[in-house]
Amino acid sequence: MSAHCQLTGSKPVFGNRVSHSHRRTSRRFDPNIQRKRYWLPSEGRYVRLVLSAKGIKTVDAIGVEAAVARIRARGERV
């Protein structure tokens, strides 16, 4: 599974490690991905979402129903 957030869409970005001698080698910045289970009252079941830490805070702010609606609007299965 690739490291991407279902809600915010954040995914790895790439950059360089810069050593003391200023040589550059490539590196990858991964988002803080967590698997979290939420109760979805409208469907009477739990849904398991793969979210970044920022995505979890967004779900806390807007609610799980609105978050699932946004994810489905992007065309992802929940």
PDB file of C-alpha atoms in Angstrom:
ATOM      1  CA  MET A   1       0.000   0.000   0.000  1.00  0.00           C
ATOM      2  CA  SER A   2       1.362   3.406  -0.900  1.00  0.00           C
ATOM      3  CA  ALA A   3       1.705   5.968   1.851  1.00  0.00           C
ATOM      4  CA  HIS A   4      -1.134   8.355   1.026  1.00  0.00           C
ATOM      5  CA  CYS A   5      -3.973   9.879   3.018  1.00  0.00           C
ATOM      6  CA  GLN A   6      -7.496   9.051   1.857  1.00  0.00           C
ATOM      7  CA  LEU A   7      -8.887  12.392   3.044  1.00  0.00           C
ATOM      8  CA  THR A   8      -6.231  15.019   2.340  1.00  0.00           C
ATOM      9  CA  GLY A   9      -4.505  13.178  -0.492  1.00  0.00           C
ATOM     10  CA  SER A  10      -1.056  13.889   0.922  1.00  0.00           C
ATOM     11  CA  LYS A  11       1.600  11.498  -0.358  1.00  0.00           C
ATOM     12  CA  PRO A  12       5.390  11.214  -0.228  1.00  0.00           C
ATOM     13  CA  VAL A  13       7.478  14.052  -1.608  1.00  0.00           C
ATOM     14  CA  PHE A  14      11.094  13.793  -2.618  1.00  0.00           C
ATOM     15  CA  GLY A  15      14.137  15.899  -1.844  1.00  0.00           C
ATOM     16  CA  ASN A  16      17.818  15.641  -1.076  1.00  0.00           C
ATOM     17  CA  ARG A  17      19.911  14.709   1.921  1.00  0.00           C
ATOM     18  CA  VAL A  18      22.758  17.183   2.132  1.00  0.00           C
ATOM     19  CA  SER A  19      25.874  15.945   3.904  1.00  0.00           C
ATOM     20  CA  HIS A  20      28.434  18.063   5.723  1.00  0.00           C
ATOM     21  CA  SER A  21      30.548  18.111   2.556  1.00  0.00           C
ATOM     22  CA  HIS A  22      27.403  19.232   0.678  1.00  0.00           C
ATOM     23  CA  ARG A  23      27.049  16.065  -1.412  1.00  0.00           C
ATOM     24  CA  ARG A  24      23.429  15.387  -2.271  1.00  0.00           C
ATOM     25  CA  THR A  25      21.636  12.053  -2.268  1.00  0.00           C
ATOM     26  CA  SER A  26      17.913  11.587  -2.765  1.00  0.00           C
ATOM     27  CA  ARG A  27      15.532  11.012   0.116  1.00  0.00           C
ATOM     28  CA  ARG A  28      11.792  10.700   0.634  1.00  0.00           C
ATOM     29  CA  PHE A  29       9.548  12.624   3.040  1.00  0.00           C
ATOM     30  CA  ASP A  30       6.648  10.356   4.051  1.00  0.00           C
ATOM     31  CA  PRO A  31       3.415  11.699   5.580  1.00  0.00           C
ATOM     32  CA  ASN A  32       2.492  10.515   9.077  1.00  0.00           C
ATOM     33  CA  ILE A  33       0.064   7.757   7.997  1.00  0.00           C
ATOM     34  CA  GLN A  34      -2.168   5.988  10.537  1.00  0.00           C
ATOM     35  CA  ARG A  35      -4.932   3.378  10.184  1.00  0.00           C
ATOM     36  CA  LYS A  36      -7.977   4.426  12.161  1.00  0.00           C
ATOM     37  CA  ARG A  37     -11.396   2.854  12.624  1.00  0.00           C
ATOM     38  CA  TYR A  38     -14.495   5.054  12.882  1.00  0.00           C
ATOM     39  CA  TRP A  39     -18.130   4.204  13.570  1.00  0.00           C
ATOM     40  CA  LEU A  40     -20.329   5.348  10.686  1.00  0.00           C
ATOM     41  CA  PRO A  41     -23.831   5.747  12.189  1.00  0.00           C
ATOM     42  CA  SER A  42     -25.659   6.246   8.878  1.00  0.00           C
ATOM     43  CA  GLU A  43     -24.548   2.810   7.639  1.00  0.00           C
ATOM     44  CA  GLY A  44     -24.452   1.104  11.050  1.00  0.00           C
ATOM     45  CA  ARG A  45     -20.897  -0.161  10.581  1.00  0.00           C
ATOM     46  CA  TYR A  46     -17.270   0.654  11.198  1.00  0.00           C
ATOM     47  CA  VAL A  47     -15.053   2.025   8.444  1.00  0.00           C
ATOM     48  CA  ARG A  48     -11.284   1.740   8.478  1.00  0.00           C
ATOM     49  CA  LEU A  49      -9.565   4.799   7.047  1.00  0.00           C
ATOM     50  CA  VAL A  50      -5.912   5.359   6.178  1.00  0.00           C
ATOM     51  CA  LEU A  51      -5.267   8.938   7.275  1.00  0.00           C
ATOM     52  CA  SER A  52      -2.395  11.292   7.925  1.00  0.00           C
ATOM     53  CA  ALA A  53      -2.212  12.984  11.326  1.00  0.00           C
ATOM     54  CA  LYS A  54      -3.663  16.117   9.724  1.00  0.00           C
ATOM     55  CA  GLY A  55      -6.465  14.003   8.226  1.00  0.00           C
ATOM     56  CA  ILE A  56      -7.349  12.655  11.693  1.00  0.00           C
ATOM     57  CA  LYS A  57      -7.602  16.219  13.016  1.00  0.00           C
ATOM     58  CA  THR A  58      -9.819  17.121  10.047  1.00  0.00           C
ATOM     59  CA  VAL A  59     -12.167  14.204  10.814  1.00  0.00           C
ATOM     60  CA  ASP A  60     -12.357  15.389  14.436  1.00  0.00           C
ATOM     61  CA  ALA A  61     -13.304  18.885  13.229  1.00  0.00           C
ATOM     62  CA  ILE A  62     -15.837  18.105  10.465  1.00  0.00           C
ATOM     63  CA  GLY A  63     -17.126  14.725  11.627  1.00  0.00           C
ATOM     64  CA  VAL A  64     -16.838  11.237  10.179  1.00  0.00           C
ATOM     65  CA  GLU A  65     -19.942  11.513   7.963  1.00  0.00           C
ATOM     66  CA  ALA A  66     -18.622  14.601   6.145  1.00  0.00           C
ATOM     67  CA  ALA A  67     -15.139  13.090   5.892  1.00  0.00           C
ATOM     68  CA  VAL A  68     -16.453   9.878   4.302  1.00  0.00           C
ATOM     69  CA  ALA A  69     -18.554  11.977   1.903  1.00  0.00           C
ATOM     70  CA  ARG A  70     -15.392  13.865   0.836  1.00  0.00           C
ATOM     71  CA  ILE A  71     -13.461  10.624   0.341  1.00  0.00           C
ATOM     72  CA  ARG A  72     -16.264   9.146  -1.771  1.00  0.00           C
ATOM     73  CA  ALA A  73     -16.463  12.383  -3.808  1.00  0.00           C
ATOM     74  CA  ARG A  74     -12.822  11.828  -4.747  1.00  0.00           C
ATOM     75  CA  GLY A  75     -13.805   8.416  -6.092  1.00  0.00           C
ATOM     76  CA  GLU A  76     -12.253   6.199  -3.418  1.00  0.00           C
ATOM     77  CA  ARG A  77     -14.024   3.198  -1.934  1.00  0.00           C
ATOM     78  CA  VAL A  78     -14.780   3.228   1.801  1.00  0.00           C
TER      79      VAL A  78
END
